[in-house]
């Protein structure tokens, strides 16, 4: 069973920053297009940022200019740098493949933005 582990979440005030990271000890991300997703209470899970094997990136409009996705194939990690956080960014954040996500999702990491 594939296990992806996300970390780095926390509680911050609006305007703050967090850096999320995900990794797996069982699979290599090297050959996959990867993505960060988030799910807020009562909402569907949405794709927030994606990075291809060639490090091409794409973002949902609401985070463009604030979030940066990156990958380190040697460390087998995919990171999400989040700056200028807003209350509407509050959600559980997950990492998975962009295309054909693994059916088993990680536990995610909670991000809470409030005063």
mmCIF file with all atom_site columns, C-alpha atoms in Angstrom:
data_model
loop_
_atom_site.group_PDB
_atom_site.id
_atom_site.type_symbol
_atom_site.label_atom_id
_atom_site.label_alt_id
_atom_site.label_comp_id
_atom_site.label_asym_id
_atom_site.label_entity_id
_atom_site.label_seq_id
_atom_site.pdbx_PDB_ins_code
_atom_site.Cartn_x
_atom_site.Cartn_y
_atom_site.Cartn_z
_atom_site.occupancy
_atom_site.B_iso_or_equiv
_atom_site.pdbx_formal_charge
_atom_site.auth_seq_id
_atom_site.auth_comp_id
_atom_site.auth_asym_id
_atom_site.auth_atom_id
_atom_site.pdbx_PDB_model_num
ATOM 1   C CA . UNK A 1 1   ? 0.000   0.000  0.000   1.00 0.00 ? 1   UNK A CA 1
ATOM 2   C CA . UNK A 1 2   ? 1.433   3.300  -1.089  1.00 0.00 ? 2   UNK A CA 1
ATOM 3   C CA . UNK A 1 3   ? 2.015   5.702  1.767   1.00 0.00 ? 3   UNK A CA 1
ATOM 4   C CA . UNK A 1 4   ? 2.521   9.403  1.231   1.00 0.00 ? 4   UNK A CA 1
ATOM 5   C CA . UNK A 1 5   ? 3.407   11.541 4.229   1.00 0.00 ? 5   UNK A CA 1
ATOM 6   C CA . UNK A 1 6   ? 2.666   15.259 4.338   1.00 0.00 ? 6   UNK A CA 1
ATOM 7   C CA . UNK A 1 7   ? 4.076   17.651 6.933   1.00 0.00 ? 7   UNK A CA 1
ATOM 8   C CA . UNK A 1 8   ? 4.610   21.313 7.705   1.00 0.00 ? 8   UNK A CA 1
ATOM 9   C CA . UNK A 1 9   ? 1.109   22.533 8.398   1.00 0.00 ? 9   UNK A CA 1
ATOM 10  C CA . UNK A 1 10  ? 0.153   24.745 11.306  1.00 0.00 ? 10  UNK A CA 1
ATOM 11  C CA . UNK A 1 11  ? -1.742  27.808 12.441  1.00 0.00 ? 11  UNK A CA 1
ATOM 12  C CA . UNK A 1 12  ? -0.725  31.237 11.217  1.00 0.00 ? 12  UNK A CA 1
ATOM 13  C CA . UNK A 1 13  ? -2.165  34.715 11.004  1.00 0.00 ? 13  UNK A CA 1
ATOM 14  C CA . UNK A 1 14  ? -3.198  36.224 7.686   1.00 0.00 ? 14  UNK A CA 1
ATOM 15  C CA . UNK A 1 15  ? -0.129  37.276 5.760   1.00 0.00 ? 15  UNK A CA 1
ATOM 16  C CA . UNK A 1 16  ? 1.967   34.530 7.288   1.00 0.00 ? 16  UNK A CA 1
ATOM 17  C CA . UNK A 1 17  ? 3.911   31.770 5.568   1.00 0.00 ? 17  UNK A CA 1
ATOM 18  C CA . UNK A 1 18  ? 4.209   28.008 5.783   1.00 0.00 ? 18  UNK A CA 1
ATOM 19  C CA . UNK A 1 19  ? 6.205   25.425 3.878   1.00 0.00 ? 19  UNK A CA 1
ATOM 20  C CA . UNK A 1 20  ? 4.629   22.026 3.316   1.00 0.00 ? 20  UNK A CA 1
ATOM 21  C CA . UNK A 1 21  ? 6.541   18.935 2.345   1.00 0.00 ? 21  UNK A CA 1
ATOM 22  C CA . UNK A 1 22  ? 5.608   15.436 1.257   1.00 0.00 ? 22  UNK A CA 1
ATOM 23  C CA . UNK A 1 23  ? 7.571   12.284 0.738   1.00 0.00 ? 23  UNK A CA 1
ATOM 24  C CA . UNK A 1 24  ? 7.225   8.532  0.525   1.00 0.00 ? 24  UNK A CA 1
ATOM 25  C CA . UNK A 1 25  ? 9.552   5.749  1.572   1.00 0.00 ? 25  UNK A CA 1
ATOM 26  C CA . UNK A 1 26  ? 7.800   3.294  -0.713  1.00 0.00 ? 26  UNK A CA 1
ATOM 27  C CA . UNK A 1 27  ? 7.568   4.951  -4.089  1.00 0.00 ? 27  UNK A CA 1
ATOM 28  C CA . UNK A 1 28  ? 9.647   7.332  -6.120  1.00 0.00 ? 28  UNK A CA 1
ATOM 29  C CA . UNK A 1 29  ? 8.078   10.570 -7.267  1.00 0.00 ? 29  UNK A CA 1
ATOM 30  C CA . UNK A 1 30  ? 10.803  11.004 -9.857  1.00 0.00 ? 30  UNK A CA 1
ATOM 31  C CA . UNK A 1 31  ? 8.799   9.864  -12.861 1.00 0.00 ? 31  UNK A CA 1
ATOM 32  C CA . UNK A 1 32  ? 5.449   11.317 -11.865 1.00 0.00 ? 32  UNK A CA 1
ATOM 33  C CA . UNK A 1 33  ? 3.735   14.626 -12.332 1.00 0.00 ? 33  UNK A CA 1
ATOM 34  C CA . UNK A 1 34  ? 2.954   15.635 -8.760  1.00 0.00 ? 34  UNK A CA 1
ATOM 35  C CA . UNK A 1 35  ? 0.477   17.973 -7.151  1.00 0.00 ? 35  UNK A CA 1
ATOM 36  C CA . UNK A 1 36  ? -0.713  19.485 -3.931  1.00 0.00 ? 36  UNK A CA 1
ATOM 37  C CA . UNK A 1 37  ? -4.429  19.377 -3.222  1.00 0.00 ? 37  UNK A CA 1
ATOM 38  C CA . UNK A 1 38  ? -6.524  20.824 -0.427  1.00 0.00 ? 38  UNK A CA 1
ATOM 39  C CA . UNK A 1 39  ? -9.910  20.172 1.082   1.00 0.00 ? 39  UNK A CA 1
ATOM 40  C CA . UNK A 1 40  ? -11.755 22.619 3.279   1.00 0.00 ? 40  UNK A CA 1
ATOM 41  C CA . UNK A 1 41  ? -14.703 21.490 5.443   1.00 0.00 ? 41  UNK A CA 1
ATOM 42  C CA . UNK A 1 42  ? -17.785 20.986 3.314   1.00 0.00 ? 42  UNK A CA 1
ATOM 43  C CA . UNK A 1 43  ? -15.854 21.408 0.074   1.00 0.00 ? 43  UNK A CA 1
ATOM 44  C CA . UNK A 1 44  ? -14.578 19.082 -2.597  1.00 0.00 ? 44  UNK A CA 1
ATOM 45  C CA . UNK A 1 45  ? -10.878 18.368 -2.751  1.00 0.00 ? 45  UNK A CA 1
ATOM 46  C CA . UNK A 1 46  ? -9.252  20.750 -5.217  1.00 0.00 ? 46  UNK A CA 1
ATOM 47  C CA . UNK A 1 47  ? -5.921  20.758 -6.983  1.00 0.00 ? 47  UNK A CA 1
ATOM 48  C CA . UNK A 1 48  ? -3.889  23.748 -5.813  1.00 0.00 ? 48  UNK A CA 1
ATOM 49  C CA . UNK A 1 49  ? -0.520  23.394 -7.523  1.00 0.00 ? 49  UNK A CA 1
ATOM 50  C CA . UNK A 1 50  ? 1.149   20.930 -9.853  1.00 0.00 ? 50  UNK A CA 1
ATOM 51  C CA . UNK A 1 51  ? 4.690   20.246 -11.014 1.00 0.00 ? 51  UNK A CA 1
ATOM 52  C CA . UNK A 1 52  ? 5.645   18.071 -13.948 1.00 0.00 ? 52  UNK A CA 1
ATOM 53  C CA . UNK A 1 53  ? 8.594   15.743 -14.231 1.00 0.00 ? 53  UNK A CA 1
ATOM 54  C CA . UNK A 1 54  ? 10.286  18.558 -16.127 1.00 0.00 ? 54  UNK A CA 1
ATOM 55  C CA . UNK A 1 55  ? 9.490   21.026 -13.322 1.00 0.00 ? 55  UNK A CA 1
ATOM 56  C CA . UNK A 1 56  ? 6.829   22.901 -15.238 1.00 0.00 ? 56  UNK A CA 1
ATOM 57  C CA . UNK A 1 57  ? 4.416   24.350 -12.703 1.00 0.00 ? 57  UNK A CA 1
ATOM 58  C CA . UNK A 1 58  ? 0.769   25.318 -12.679 1.00 0.00 ? 58  UNK A CA 1
ATOM 59  C CA . UNK A 1 59  ? -1.463  26.844 -10.021 1.00 0.00 ? 59  UNK A CA 1
ATOM 60  C CA . UNK A 1 60  ? -5.105  27.470 -9.339  1.00 0.00 ? 60  UNK A CA 1
ATOM 61  C CA . UNK A 1 61  ? -5.840  31.156 -9.843  1.00 0.00 ? 61  UNK A CA 1
ATOM 62  C CA . UNK A 1 62  ? -6.524  31.813 -6.170  1.00 0.00 ? 62  UNK A CA 1
ATOM 63  C CA . UNK A 1 63  ? -2.918  31.003 -5.159  1.00 0.00 ? 63  UNK A CA 1
ATOM 64  C CA . UNK A 1 64  ? -0.958  32.337 -8.108  1.00 0.00 ? 64  UNK A CA 1
ATOM 65  C CA . UNK A 1 65  ? 1.806   34.659 -6.983  1.00 0.00 ? 65  UNK A CA 1
ATOM 66  C CA . UNK A 1 66  ? 1.588   33.399 -3.394  1.00 0.00 ? 66  UNK A CA 1
ATOM 67  C CA . UNK A 1 67  ? 2.348   29.663 -3.556  1.00 0.00 ? 67  UNK A CA 1
ATOM 68  C CA . UNK A 1 68  ? 5.372   27.962 -5.093  1.00 0.00 ? 68  UNK A CA 1
ATOM 69  C CA . UNK A 1 69  ? 5.607   24.227 -5.711  1.00 0.00 ? 69  UNK A CA 1
ATOM 70  C CA . UNK A 1 70  ? 8.989   22.550 -6.053  1.00 0.00 ? 70  UNK A CA 1
ATOM 71  C CA . UNK A 1 71  ? 10.465  19.072 -6.118  1.00 0.00 ? 71  UNK A CA 1
ATOM 72  C CA . UNK A 1 72  ? 13.711  17.411 -5.137  1.00 0.00 ? 72  UNK A CA 1
ATOM 73  C CA . UNK A 1 73  ? 14.014  14.065 -6.865  1.00 0.00 ? 73  UNK A CA 1
ATOM 74  C CA . UNK A 1 74  ? 17.146  13.119 -4.933  1.00 0.00 ? 74  UNK A CA 1
ATOM 75  C CA . UNK A 1 75  ? 15.328  13.587 -1.623  1.00 0.00 ? 75  UNK A CA 1
ATOM 76  C CA . UNK A 1 76  ? 12.054  12.323 -3.097  1.00 0.00 ? 76  UNK A CA 1
ATOM 77  C CA . UNK A 1 77  ? 10.132  15.317 -1.818  1.00 0.00 ? 77  UNK A CA 1
ATOM 78  C CA . UNK A 1 78  ? 7.579   17.748 -3.186  1.00 0.00 ? 78  UNK A CA 1
ATOM 79  C CA . UNK A 1 79  ? 7.284   21.040 -1.321  1.00 0.00 ? 79  UNK A CA 1
ATOM 80  C CA . UNK A 1 80  ? 4.740   23.852 -1.302  1.00 0.00 ? 80  UNK A CA 1
ATOM 81  C CA . UNK A 1 81  ? 5.903   27.259 -0.132  1.00 0.00 ? 81  UNK A CA 1
ATOM 82  C CA . UNK A 1 82  ? 2.875   29.301 0.869   1.00 0.00 ? 82  UNK A CA 1
ATOM 83  C CA . UNK A 1 83  ? 3.226   33.033 1.418   1.00 0.00 ? 83  UNK A CA 1
ATOM 84  C CA . UNK A 1 84  ? 0.719   35.764 2.192   1.00 0.00 ? 84  UNK A CA 1
ATOM 85  C CA . UNK A 1 85  ? -1.709  33.215 3.526   1.00 0.00 ? 85  UNK A CA 1
ATOM 86  C CA . UNK A 1 86  ? -5.383  34.107 3.683   1.00 0.00 ? 86  UNK A CA 1
ATOM 87  C CA . UNK A 1 87  ? -8.216  32.701 5.805   1.00 0.00 ? 87  UNK A CA 1
ATOM 88  C CA . UNK A 1 88  ? -9.644  31.050 2.693   1.00 0.00 ? 88  UNK A CA 1
ATOM 89  C CA . UNK A 1 89  ? -6.473  28.954 2.435   1.00 0.00 ? 89  UNK A CA 1
ATOM 90  C CA . UNK A 1 90  ? -7.560  27.094 5.557   1.00 0.00 ? 90  UNK A CA 1
ATOM 91  C CA . UNK A 1 91  ? -7.829  23.409 4.648   1.00 0.00 ? 91  UNK A CA 1
ATOM 92  C CA . UNK A 1 92  ? -6.201  20.029 4.918   1.00 0.00 ? 92  UNK A CA 1
ATOM 93  C CA . UNK A 1 93  ? -3.462  19.820 2.302   1.00 0.00 ? 93  UNK A CA 1
ATOM 94  C CA . UNK A 1 94  ? -2.575  16.585 0.522   1.00 0.00 ? 94  UNK A CA 1
ATOM 95  C CA . UNK A 1 95  ? 0.121   15.513 -1.901  1.00 0.00 ? 95  UNK A CA 1
ATOM 96  C CA . UNK A 1 96  ? -0.425  12.964 -4.658  1.00 0.00 ? 96  UNK A CA 1
ATOM 97  C CA . UNK A 1 97  ? 0.226   12.306 -8.288  1.00 0.00 ? 97  UNK A CA 1
ATOM 98  C CA . UNK A 1 98  ? -1.455  14.795 -10.592 1.00 0.00 ? 98  UNK A CA 1
ATOM 99  C CA . UNK A 1 99  ? -2.394  12.180 -13.144 1.00 0.00 ? 99  UNK A CA 1
ATOM 100 C CA . UNK A 1 100 ? -3.947  8.999  -11.808 1.00 0.00 ? 100 UNK A CA 1
ATOM 101 C CA . UNK A 1 101 ? -3.633  9.820  -8.094  1.00 0.00 ? 101 UNK A CA 1
ATOM 102 C CA . UNK A 1 102 ? -2.920  6.885  -5.827  1.00 0.00 ? 102 UNK A CA 1
ATOM 103 C CA . UNK A 1 103 ? -6.165  5.573  -4.407  1.00 0.00 ? 103 UNK A CA 1
ATOM 104 C CA . UNK A 1 104 ? -4.734  5.739  -0.899  1.00 0.00 ? 104 UNK A CA 1
ATOM 105 C CA . UNK A 1 105 ? -4.245  9.333  0.170   1.00 0.00 ? 105 UNK A CA 1
ATOM 106 C CA . UNK A 1 106 ? -1.984  10.428 2.979   1.00 0.00 ? 106 UNK A CA 1
ATOM 107 C CA . UNK A 1 107 ? -3.347  11.836 6.206   1.00 0.00 ? 107 UNK A CA 1
ATOM 108 C CA . UNK A 1 108 ? -2.719  15.349 4.984   1.00 0.00 ? 108 UNK A CA 1
ATOM 109 C CA . UNK A 1 109 ? -1.508  18.330 6.966   1.00 0.00 ? 109 UNK A CA 1
ATOM 110 C CA . UNK A 1 110 ? -3.807  20.937 8.464   1.00 0.00 ? 110 UNK A CA 1
ATOM 111 C CA . UNK A 1 111 ? -3.304  24.602 7.561   1.00 0.00 ? 111 UNK A CA 1
ATOM 112 C CA . UNK A 1 112 ? -5.294  27.135 9.567   1.00 0.00 ? 112 UNK A CA 1
ATOM 113 C CA . UNK A 1 113 ? -5.162  30.843 8.819   1.00 0.00 ? 113 UNK A CA 1
ATOM 114 C CA . UNK A 1 114 ? -6.912  33.082 11.334  1.00 0.00 ? 114 UNK A CA 1
ATOM 115 C CA . UNK A 1 115 ? -6.376  36.121 13.510  1.00 0.00 ? 115 UNK A CA 1
#
